[in-house]
Coordinates of C-alpha atoms and ligand atoms in Angstrom, one line a residue:
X1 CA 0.0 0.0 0.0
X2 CA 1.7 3.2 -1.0
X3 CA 0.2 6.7 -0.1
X4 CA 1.5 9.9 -2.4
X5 CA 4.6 11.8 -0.6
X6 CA 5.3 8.7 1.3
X7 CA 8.7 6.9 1.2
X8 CA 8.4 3.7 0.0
X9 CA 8.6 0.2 2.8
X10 CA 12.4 0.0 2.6
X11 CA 13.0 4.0 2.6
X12 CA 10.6 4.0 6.1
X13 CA 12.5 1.0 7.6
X14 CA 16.2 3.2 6.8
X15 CA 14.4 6.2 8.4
X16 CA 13.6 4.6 11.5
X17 CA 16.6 3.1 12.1
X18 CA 18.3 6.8 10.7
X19 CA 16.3 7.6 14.0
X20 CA 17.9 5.5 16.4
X21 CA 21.5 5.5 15.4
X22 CA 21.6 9.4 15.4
X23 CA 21.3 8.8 19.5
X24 CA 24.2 5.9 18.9
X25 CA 28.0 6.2 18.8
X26 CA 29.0 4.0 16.0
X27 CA 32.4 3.7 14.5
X28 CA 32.8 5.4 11.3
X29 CA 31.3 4.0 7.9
X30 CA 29.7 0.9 10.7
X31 CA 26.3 2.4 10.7
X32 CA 26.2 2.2 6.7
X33 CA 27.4 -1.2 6.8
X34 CA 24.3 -2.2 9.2
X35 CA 21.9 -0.4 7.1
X36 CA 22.4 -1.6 3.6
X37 CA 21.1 -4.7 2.1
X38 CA 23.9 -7.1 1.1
X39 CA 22.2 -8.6 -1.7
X40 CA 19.3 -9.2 -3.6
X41 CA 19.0 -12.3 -6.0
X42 CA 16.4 -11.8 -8.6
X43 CA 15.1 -14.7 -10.5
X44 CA 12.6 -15.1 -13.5
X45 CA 11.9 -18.8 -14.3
X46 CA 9.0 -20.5 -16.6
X47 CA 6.7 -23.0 -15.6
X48 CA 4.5 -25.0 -18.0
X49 CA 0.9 -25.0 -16.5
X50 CA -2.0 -25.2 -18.7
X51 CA -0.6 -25.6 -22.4
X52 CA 1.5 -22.9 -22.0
X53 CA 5.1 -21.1 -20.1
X54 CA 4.2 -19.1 -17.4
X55 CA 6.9 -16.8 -16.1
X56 CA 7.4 -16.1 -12.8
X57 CA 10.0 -13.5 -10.8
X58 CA 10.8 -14.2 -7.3
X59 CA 13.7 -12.4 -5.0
X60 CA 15.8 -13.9 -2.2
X61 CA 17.4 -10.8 -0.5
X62 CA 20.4 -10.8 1.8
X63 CA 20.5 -8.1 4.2
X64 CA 23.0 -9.1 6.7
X65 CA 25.7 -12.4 7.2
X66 CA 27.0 -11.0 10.5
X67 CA 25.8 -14.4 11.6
X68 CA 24.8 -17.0 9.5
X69 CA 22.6 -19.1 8.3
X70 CA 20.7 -15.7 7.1
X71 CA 16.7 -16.3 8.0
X72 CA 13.7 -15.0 6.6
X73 CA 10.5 -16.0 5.4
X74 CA 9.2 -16.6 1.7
X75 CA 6.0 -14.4 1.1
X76 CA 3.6 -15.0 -2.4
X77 CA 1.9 -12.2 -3.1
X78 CA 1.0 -10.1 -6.5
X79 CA 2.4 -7.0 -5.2
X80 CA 5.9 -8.5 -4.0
X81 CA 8.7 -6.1 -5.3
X82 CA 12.6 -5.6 -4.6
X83 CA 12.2 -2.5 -2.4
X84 CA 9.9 -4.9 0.0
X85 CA 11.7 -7.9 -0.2
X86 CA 15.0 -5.8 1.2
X87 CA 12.9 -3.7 3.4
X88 CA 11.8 -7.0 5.1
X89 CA 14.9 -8.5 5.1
X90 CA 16.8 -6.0 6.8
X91 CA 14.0 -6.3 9.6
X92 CA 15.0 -9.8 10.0
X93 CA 18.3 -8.7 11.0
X94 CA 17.5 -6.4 13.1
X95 CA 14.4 -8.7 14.6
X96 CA 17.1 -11.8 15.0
X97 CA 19.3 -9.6 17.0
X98 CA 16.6 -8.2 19.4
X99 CA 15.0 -11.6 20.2
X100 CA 18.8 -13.2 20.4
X101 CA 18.2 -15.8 17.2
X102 CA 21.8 -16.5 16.4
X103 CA 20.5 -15.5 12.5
X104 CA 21.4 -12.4 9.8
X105 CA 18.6 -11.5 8.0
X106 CA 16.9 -12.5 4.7
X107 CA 13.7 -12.4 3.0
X108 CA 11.9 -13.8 -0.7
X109 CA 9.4 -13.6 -2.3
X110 CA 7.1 -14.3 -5.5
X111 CA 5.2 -12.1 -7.4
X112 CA 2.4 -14.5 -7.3
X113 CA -1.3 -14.3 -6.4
X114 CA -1.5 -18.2 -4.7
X115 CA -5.5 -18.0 -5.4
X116 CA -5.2 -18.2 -8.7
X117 CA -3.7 -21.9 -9.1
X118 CA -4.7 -24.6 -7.7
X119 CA -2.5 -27.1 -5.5
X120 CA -1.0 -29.4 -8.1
X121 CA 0.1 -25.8 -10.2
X122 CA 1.2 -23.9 -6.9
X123 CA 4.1 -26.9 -6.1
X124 CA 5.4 -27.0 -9.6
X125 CA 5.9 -23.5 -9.0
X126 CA 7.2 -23.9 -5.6
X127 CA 9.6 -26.6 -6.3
X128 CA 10.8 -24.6 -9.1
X129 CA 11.7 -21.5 -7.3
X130 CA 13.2 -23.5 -4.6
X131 CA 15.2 -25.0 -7.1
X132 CA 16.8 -21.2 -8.4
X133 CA 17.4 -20.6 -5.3
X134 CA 18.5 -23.8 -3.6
X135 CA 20.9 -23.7 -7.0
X136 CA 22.9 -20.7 -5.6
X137 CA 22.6 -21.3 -1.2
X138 CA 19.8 -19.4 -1.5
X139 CA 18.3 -22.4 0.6
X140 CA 20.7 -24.3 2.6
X141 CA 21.2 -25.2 6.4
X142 CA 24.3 -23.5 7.1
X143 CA 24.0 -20.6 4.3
X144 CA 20.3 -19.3 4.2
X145 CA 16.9 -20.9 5.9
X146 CA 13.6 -19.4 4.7
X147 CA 10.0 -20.0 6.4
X148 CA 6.8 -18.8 6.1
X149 CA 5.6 -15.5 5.2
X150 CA 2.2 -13.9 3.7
X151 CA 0.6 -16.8 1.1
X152 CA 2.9 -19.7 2.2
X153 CA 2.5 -21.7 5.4
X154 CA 3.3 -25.3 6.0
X155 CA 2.5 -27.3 2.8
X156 CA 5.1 -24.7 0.6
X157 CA 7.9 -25.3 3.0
X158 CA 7.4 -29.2 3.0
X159 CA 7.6 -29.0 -0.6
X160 CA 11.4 -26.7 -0.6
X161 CA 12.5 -28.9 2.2
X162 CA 12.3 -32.2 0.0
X163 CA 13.1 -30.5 -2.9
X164 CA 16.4 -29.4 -1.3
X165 CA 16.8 -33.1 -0.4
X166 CA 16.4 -34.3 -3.4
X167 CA 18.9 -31.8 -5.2
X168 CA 21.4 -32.6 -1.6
X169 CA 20.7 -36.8 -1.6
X170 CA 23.8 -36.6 1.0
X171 CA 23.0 -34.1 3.1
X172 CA 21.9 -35.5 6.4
X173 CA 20.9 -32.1 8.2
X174 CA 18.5 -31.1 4.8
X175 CA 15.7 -30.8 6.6
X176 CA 17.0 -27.4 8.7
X177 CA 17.0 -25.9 5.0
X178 CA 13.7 -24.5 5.9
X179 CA 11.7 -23.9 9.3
X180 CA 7.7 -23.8 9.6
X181 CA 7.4 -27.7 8.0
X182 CA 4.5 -29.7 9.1
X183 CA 5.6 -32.0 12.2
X184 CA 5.4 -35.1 9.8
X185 CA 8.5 -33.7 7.8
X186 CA 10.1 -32.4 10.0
X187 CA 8.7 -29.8 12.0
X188 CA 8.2 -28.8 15.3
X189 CA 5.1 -28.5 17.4
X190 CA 4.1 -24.8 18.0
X191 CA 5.7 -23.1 14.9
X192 CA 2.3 -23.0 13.2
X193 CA 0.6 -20.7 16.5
X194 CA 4.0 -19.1 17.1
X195 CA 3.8 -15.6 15.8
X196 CA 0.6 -15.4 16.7
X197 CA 1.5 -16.6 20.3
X198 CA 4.0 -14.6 20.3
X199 CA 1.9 -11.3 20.1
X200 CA -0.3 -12.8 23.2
X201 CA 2.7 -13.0 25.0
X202 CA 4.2 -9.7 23.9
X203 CA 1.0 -7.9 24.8
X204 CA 1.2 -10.0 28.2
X205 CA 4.5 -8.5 29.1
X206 CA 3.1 -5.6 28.2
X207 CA 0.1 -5.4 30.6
X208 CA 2.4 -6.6 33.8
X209 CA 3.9 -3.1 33.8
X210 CA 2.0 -0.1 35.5
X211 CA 4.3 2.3 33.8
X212 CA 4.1 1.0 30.6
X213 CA 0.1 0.7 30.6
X214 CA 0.3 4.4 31.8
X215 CA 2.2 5.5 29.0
X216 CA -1.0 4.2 26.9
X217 CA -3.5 5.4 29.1
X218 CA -4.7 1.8 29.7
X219 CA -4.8 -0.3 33.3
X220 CA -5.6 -3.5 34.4
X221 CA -5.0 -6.2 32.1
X222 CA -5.8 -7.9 28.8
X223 CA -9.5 -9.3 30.1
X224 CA -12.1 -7.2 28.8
X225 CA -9.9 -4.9 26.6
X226 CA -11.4 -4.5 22.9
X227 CA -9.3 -5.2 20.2
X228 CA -9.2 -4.9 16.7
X229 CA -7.4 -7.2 14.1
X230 CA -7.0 -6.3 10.8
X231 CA -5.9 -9.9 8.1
X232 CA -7.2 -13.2 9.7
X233 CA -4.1 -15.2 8.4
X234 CA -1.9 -17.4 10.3
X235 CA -0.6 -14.3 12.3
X236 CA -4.1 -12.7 13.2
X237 CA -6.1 -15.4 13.5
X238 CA -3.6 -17.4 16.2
X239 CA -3.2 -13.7 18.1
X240 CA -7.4 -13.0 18.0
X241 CA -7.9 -16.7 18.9
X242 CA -5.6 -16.4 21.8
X243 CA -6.3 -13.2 23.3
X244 CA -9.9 -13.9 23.1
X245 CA -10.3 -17.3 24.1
X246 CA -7.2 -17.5 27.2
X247 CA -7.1 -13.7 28.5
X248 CA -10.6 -12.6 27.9
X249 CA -9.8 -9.8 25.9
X250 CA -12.8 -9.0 23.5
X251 CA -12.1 -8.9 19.5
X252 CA -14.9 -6.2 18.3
X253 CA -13.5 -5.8 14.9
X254 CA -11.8 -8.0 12.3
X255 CA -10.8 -6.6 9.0
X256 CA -10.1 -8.5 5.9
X257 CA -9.7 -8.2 2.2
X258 CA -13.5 -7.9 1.5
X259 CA -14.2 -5.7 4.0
X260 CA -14.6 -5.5 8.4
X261 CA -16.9 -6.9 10.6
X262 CA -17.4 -4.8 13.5
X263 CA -19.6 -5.9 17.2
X264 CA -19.0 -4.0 20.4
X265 CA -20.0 -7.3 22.2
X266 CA -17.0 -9.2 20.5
X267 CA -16.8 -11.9 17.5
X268 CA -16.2 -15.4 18.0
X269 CA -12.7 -15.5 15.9
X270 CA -12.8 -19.0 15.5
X271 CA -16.4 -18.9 13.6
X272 CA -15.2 -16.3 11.8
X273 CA -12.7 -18.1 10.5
X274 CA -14.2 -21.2 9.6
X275 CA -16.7 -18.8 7.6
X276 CA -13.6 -17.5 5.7
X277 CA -12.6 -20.8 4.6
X278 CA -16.1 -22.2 3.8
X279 CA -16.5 -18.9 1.8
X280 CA -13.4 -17.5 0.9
X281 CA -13.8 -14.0 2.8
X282 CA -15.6 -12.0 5.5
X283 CA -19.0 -10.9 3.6
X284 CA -22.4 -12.6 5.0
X285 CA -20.9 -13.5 8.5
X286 CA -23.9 -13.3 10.7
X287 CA -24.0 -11.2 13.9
X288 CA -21.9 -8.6 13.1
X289 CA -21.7 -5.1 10.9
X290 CA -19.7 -5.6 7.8
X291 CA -18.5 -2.5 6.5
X292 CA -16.9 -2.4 2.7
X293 CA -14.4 -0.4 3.1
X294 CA -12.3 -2.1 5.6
X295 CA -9.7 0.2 6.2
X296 CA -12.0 2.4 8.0
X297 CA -12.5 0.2 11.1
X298 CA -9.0 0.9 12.0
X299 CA -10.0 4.7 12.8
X300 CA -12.7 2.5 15.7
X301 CA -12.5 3.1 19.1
X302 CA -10.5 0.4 20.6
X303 CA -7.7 -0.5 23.4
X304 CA -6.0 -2.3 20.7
X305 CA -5.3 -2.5 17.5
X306 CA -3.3 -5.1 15.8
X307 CA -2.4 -5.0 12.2
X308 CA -1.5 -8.6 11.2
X309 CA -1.8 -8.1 7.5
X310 CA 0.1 -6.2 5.1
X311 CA 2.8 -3.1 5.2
X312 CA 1.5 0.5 5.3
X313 CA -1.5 0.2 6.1
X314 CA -1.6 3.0 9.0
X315 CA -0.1 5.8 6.8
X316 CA 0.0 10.1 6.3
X317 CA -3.6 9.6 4.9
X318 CA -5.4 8.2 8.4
X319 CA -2.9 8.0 11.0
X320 CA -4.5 11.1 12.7
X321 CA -8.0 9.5 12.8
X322 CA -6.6 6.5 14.5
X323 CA -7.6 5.9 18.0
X324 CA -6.4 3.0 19.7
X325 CA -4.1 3.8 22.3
X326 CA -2.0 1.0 21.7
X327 CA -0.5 -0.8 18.4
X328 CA 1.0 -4.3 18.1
X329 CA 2.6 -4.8 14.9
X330 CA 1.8 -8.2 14.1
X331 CA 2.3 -7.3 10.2
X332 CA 6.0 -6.4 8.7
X333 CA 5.8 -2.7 8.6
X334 CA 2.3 -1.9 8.8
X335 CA 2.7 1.7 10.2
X336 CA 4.8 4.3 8.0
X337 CA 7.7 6.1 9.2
X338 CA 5.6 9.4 9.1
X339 CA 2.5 7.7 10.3
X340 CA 4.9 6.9 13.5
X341 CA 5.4 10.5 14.3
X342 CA 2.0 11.5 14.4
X343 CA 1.1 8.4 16.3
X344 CA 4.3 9.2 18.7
X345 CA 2.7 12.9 19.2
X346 CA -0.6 11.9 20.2
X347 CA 0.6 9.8 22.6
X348 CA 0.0 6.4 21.0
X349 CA 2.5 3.5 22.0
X350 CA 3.2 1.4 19.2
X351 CA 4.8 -2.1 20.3
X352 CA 7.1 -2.4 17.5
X353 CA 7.1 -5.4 14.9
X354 CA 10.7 -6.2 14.8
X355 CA 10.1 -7.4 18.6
X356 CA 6.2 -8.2 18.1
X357 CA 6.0 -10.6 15.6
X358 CA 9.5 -12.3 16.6
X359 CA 7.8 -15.6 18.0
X360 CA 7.8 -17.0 13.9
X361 CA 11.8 -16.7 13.8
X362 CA 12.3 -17.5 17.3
X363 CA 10.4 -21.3 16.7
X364 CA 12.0 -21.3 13.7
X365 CA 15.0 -21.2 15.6
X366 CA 13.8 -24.1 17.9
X367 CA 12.7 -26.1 14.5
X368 CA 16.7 -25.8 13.2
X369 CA 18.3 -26.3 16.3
X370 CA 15.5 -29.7 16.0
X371 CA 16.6 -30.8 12.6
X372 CA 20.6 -30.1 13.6
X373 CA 20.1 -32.8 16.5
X374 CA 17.8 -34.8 15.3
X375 CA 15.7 -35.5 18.4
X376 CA 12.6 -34.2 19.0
X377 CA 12.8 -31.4 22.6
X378 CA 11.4 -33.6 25.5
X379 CA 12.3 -36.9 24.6
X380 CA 15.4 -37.5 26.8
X381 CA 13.6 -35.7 30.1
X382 CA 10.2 -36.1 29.8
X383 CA 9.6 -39.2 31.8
X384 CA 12.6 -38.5 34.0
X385 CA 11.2 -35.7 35.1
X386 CA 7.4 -37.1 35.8
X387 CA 8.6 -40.3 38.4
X388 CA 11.3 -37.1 40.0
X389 CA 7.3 -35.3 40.3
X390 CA 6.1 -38.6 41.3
X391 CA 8.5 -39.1 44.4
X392 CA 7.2 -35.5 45.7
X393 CA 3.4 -36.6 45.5
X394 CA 4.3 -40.1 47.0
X395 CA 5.8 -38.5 49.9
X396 CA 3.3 -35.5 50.4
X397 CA 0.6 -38.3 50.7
X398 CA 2.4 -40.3 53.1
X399 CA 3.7 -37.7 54.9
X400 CA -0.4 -36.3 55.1
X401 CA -1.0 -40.4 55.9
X402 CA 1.9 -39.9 59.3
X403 CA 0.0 -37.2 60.1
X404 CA -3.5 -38.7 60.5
X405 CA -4.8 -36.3 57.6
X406 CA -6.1 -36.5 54.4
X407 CA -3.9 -34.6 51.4
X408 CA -6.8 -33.2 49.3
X409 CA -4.9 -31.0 46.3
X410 CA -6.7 -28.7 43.9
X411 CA -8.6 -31.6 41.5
X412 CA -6.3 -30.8 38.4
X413 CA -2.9 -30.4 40.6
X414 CA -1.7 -33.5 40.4
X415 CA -2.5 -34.1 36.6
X416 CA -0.5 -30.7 35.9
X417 CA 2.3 -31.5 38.3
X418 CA 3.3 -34.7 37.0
X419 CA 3.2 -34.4 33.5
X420 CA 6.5 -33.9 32.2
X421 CA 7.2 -31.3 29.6
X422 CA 6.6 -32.3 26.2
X423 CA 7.9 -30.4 23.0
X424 CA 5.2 -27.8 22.7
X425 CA 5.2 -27.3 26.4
X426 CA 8.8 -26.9 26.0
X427 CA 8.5 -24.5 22.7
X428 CA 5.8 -22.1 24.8
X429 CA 8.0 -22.0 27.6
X430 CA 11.2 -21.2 25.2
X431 CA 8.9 -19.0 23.2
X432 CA 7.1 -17.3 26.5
X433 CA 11.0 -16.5 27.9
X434 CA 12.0 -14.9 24.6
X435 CA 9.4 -12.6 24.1
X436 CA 10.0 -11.5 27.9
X437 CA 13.5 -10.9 28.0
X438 CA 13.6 -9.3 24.5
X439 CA 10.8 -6.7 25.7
X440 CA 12.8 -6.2 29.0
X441 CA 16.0 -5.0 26.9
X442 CA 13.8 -2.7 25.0
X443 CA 11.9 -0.9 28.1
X444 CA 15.4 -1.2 29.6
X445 CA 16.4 1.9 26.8
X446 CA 12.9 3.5 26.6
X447 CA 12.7 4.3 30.3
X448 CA 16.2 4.2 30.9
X449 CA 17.3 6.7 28.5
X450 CA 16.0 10.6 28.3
X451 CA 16.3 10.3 24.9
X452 CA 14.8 7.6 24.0
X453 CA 10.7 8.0 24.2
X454 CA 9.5 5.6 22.3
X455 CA 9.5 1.2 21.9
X456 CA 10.7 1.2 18.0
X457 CA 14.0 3.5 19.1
X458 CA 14.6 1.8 21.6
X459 CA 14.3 -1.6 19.8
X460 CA 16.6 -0.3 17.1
X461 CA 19.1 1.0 19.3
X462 CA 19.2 -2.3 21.0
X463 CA 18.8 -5.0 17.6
X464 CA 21.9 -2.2 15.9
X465 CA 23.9 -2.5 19.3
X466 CA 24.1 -6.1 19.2
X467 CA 25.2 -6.3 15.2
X468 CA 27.6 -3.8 15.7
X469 CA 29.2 -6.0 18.4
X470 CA 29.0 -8.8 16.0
X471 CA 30.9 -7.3 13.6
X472 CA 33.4 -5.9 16.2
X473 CA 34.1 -8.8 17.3
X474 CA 34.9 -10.2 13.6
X475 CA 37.3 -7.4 13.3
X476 CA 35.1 -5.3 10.4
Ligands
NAD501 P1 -1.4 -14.9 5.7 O1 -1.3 -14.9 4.3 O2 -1.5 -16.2 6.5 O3 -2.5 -13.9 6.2 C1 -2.7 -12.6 5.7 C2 -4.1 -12.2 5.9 O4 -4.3 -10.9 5.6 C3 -5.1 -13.1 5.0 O5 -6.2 -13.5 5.8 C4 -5.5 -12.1 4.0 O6 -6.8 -12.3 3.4 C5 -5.5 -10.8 4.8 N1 -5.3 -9.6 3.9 C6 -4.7 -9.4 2.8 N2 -4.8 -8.2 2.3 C7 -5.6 -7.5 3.1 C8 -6.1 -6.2 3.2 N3 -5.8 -5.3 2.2 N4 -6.9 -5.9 4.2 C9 -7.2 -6.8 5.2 N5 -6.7 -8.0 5.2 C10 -5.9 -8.4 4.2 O7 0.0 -14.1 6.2 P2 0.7 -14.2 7.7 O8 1.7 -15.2 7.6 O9 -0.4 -14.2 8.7 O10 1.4 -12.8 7.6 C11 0.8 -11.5 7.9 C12 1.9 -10.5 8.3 O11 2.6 -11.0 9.4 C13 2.9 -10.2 7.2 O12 3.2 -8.8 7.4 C14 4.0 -11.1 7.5 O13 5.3 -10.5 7.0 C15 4.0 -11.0 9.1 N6 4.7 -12.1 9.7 C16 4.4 -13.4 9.5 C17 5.0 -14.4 10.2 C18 4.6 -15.9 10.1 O14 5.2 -16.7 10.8 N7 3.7 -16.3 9.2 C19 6.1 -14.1 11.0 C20 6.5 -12.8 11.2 C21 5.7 -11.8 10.6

């Protein structure tokens, strides 16, 4: 989405980190390094689908290999372009730094609109872009790991990962040549929820601070807050689902392509979603006001709003009408450079996405670290750890029997205490002490600092801190 007199997606991501390294003291000629993208890989490549040679163009941009393998996620989508690709790679950097994934940053993409094919069409093309890339280390364990972005999810990255292995017979870690595969090939339990998850628990964080919520305006916590999420993707729908259904917050609007549904006493996400897949879109969903023009339930009154769509969508054109109090960037980018400013001045705190929608990488992380070992996280401790839980119930009971009185725990204590940790337990728990620490480093710098007044800076200042000590310690 691009708005006359605005910069364009990798021009607003340059500004705002412009922002935060002017309060920095880099060495000379580091701070360029940081900024600019390191390359970008453009590739145009036919595929015969119905009698004919279709030609596609897809980018795999390099922003950063101040660590490597560089991560990022594939995205199809009609309106993909070089400026976006790089603008979302070089968040990836700066997103892998903040949340401690030891990853630089990449991103693809393929101009492609995935409703137009159906599933047979959309793997020839797949397999054939993964081939280009895989062809050059575009896609490769130790050299560059994609995942999934806007129009891919699970089935696209099963179909790269074993076309990487069949192009790499050899290769026994092949499968960590992609994250955000079903569990069957590969997997790991959790990646599918985890951006979305990860927003919950950003948000979470969030609300356990007086300071913070006062900064907004807001108190108490996420129960009974109204929030509006605009794209019911893998992103939004996991965030809406989860804030709704586990910390009673109340979704009054969703927005989609064909337009918003809007009630003040909250939609149920999940039947909203189920009516977008029976029907491909929004329009006719009972017990709610749809609205055509979607873009105008943003401007509602809300506690908070969470863009989980698209880039620029909160831009110079409505960001004064907007009037949530607080923003979670779900989406890559969806609030302009400029848009931030006016937001900033009204007094709007805008949870950045670099840190916001970091649960994606940070199971991706998990999923590689997975494939590397090749054992699934639990399988070692699990049962270990229940008869170690076991010894402490045996003895509580007979220590209550000694005593002449009868042990009567809450009715769910001892099913919770004695399970042992499987691998999504374990991938919540890794994912749940990311997001925290990573939002502790940020407020760290926003309160700590006089001039730092806002969540983005200080997320910059503390992602380009952490790259410039990588490359330090390289010697650049
Ligand atoms: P998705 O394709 O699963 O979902 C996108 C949703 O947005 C779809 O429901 C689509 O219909 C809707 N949408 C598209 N255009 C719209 C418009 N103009 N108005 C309203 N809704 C619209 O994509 P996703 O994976 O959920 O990604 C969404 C955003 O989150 C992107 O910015 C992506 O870069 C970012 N993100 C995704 C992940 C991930 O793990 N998938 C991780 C980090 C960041």
């Amino acid at each position: 989405m691009s708005v006359a007199n605005e910069p364009s997606f990798r021009e607003s991501v340059d500004m705002m980190f412009n922002r935060a390294v002017a309060l920095m003291d880099l060495p000379p000629g580091l701070e360029e390094k940081i900024r600019v993208c390191n390359a970008t890989y453009t590739v145009r490549f036919g595929v015969r689908l119905r009698g004919k040679i279709h030609t596609f163009t897809g980018y795999r941009s390099v922003h950063s290999e101040h660590m490597e393998p560089v991560k990022g996620g594939i995205r199809f989508a009609k309106a993909v372009n070089q400026d976006e690709v790089e603008a979302l790679a070089a968040l990836m950097t700066y997103k892998c730094a903040l949340v401690e994934a030891p990853f630089g940053g990449s991103k693809g993409g393929l101009c492609i609109d995935p409703r137009e094919y159906d599933e047979h069409e959309l793997e020839q093309i797949t397999r054939r872009f993964a081939y280009e890339l895989a062809k050059r280390d575009l896609i490769h364990p130790s050299q560059n790991v994609p995942a999934p972005d806007m129009g891919t999810g699970e089935r696209e990255m099963a179909w790269i990962a074993d076309q990487y292995a069949r192009m790499n017979t050899t290769d026994i870690n092949a499968k960590a040549c992609v994250t955000g595969k079903p569990i069957n090939a590969g997997g790991i339990q959790g990646r599918t929820e985890a951006t979305g998850r990860g927003v919950q628990y950003a948000l979470q964080e969030f609300f356990r601070d007086e300071r913070d919520m006062a900064a907004a305006g807001l108190t108490g916590n996420l129960e009974g807050k109204r929030v509006i999420v605009q794209g019911l993707g893998n992103v939004g729908y996991h965030a809406a689902k989860f804030l709704s259904e586990e910390d009673g917050s109340i979704v009054t609007g969703i927005i989609e392509r064909d337009g918003a549904l809007f009630n003040p006493a909250g939609l149920d996400v999940e039947a909203v979603r189920n009516w977008i897949v029976k029907h491909g879109g929004i329009t006719g969903f009972p017990d709610a006001t749809h609205t055509a023009d979607g873009a105008k339930v943003l401007e509602e009154d809300c506690d908070i709003l969470v863009p989980a769509a698209l880039e620029g969508v909160i831009n110079l054109s409505n960001a004064d009408r907007i009037k949530a109090p607080l923003i979670i960037e779900a989406a890559n980018g969806p609030v302009t450079a400029g848009a931030d400013e006016i937001l900033r001045n009204k007094g709007c705190v805008i949870i950045p996405d670099m840190y916001a929608n970091a649960g994606g990488v940070t199971v991706s992380y998990f999923e590689w670290v997975k494939n590397l070992s090749h054992i699934r996280f639990g399988r070692m401790q699990r049962r270990q750890e229940e008869s170690r839980h076991q010894l402490v119930v045996d003895q509580l009971e007979s220590l209550s029997e000694a005593m002449g009185k009868t042990w009567a725990p809450a009715p769910d204590f001892k099913d919770k205490y004695l399970r042992g940790a499987g691998e999504l337990e374990l991938v919540r728990s890794g994912l749940d002490d990311t997001m925290r620490a990573a939002y502790q480093t940020m407020r760290e710098v926003w309160h700590g600092r006089d001039d730092v007044t806002d969540l983005r800076t200080a997320a910059y200042i503390v992602a380009i801190d952490k790259v410039a000590t990588s490359y330090r310690a390289k010697g650049l």
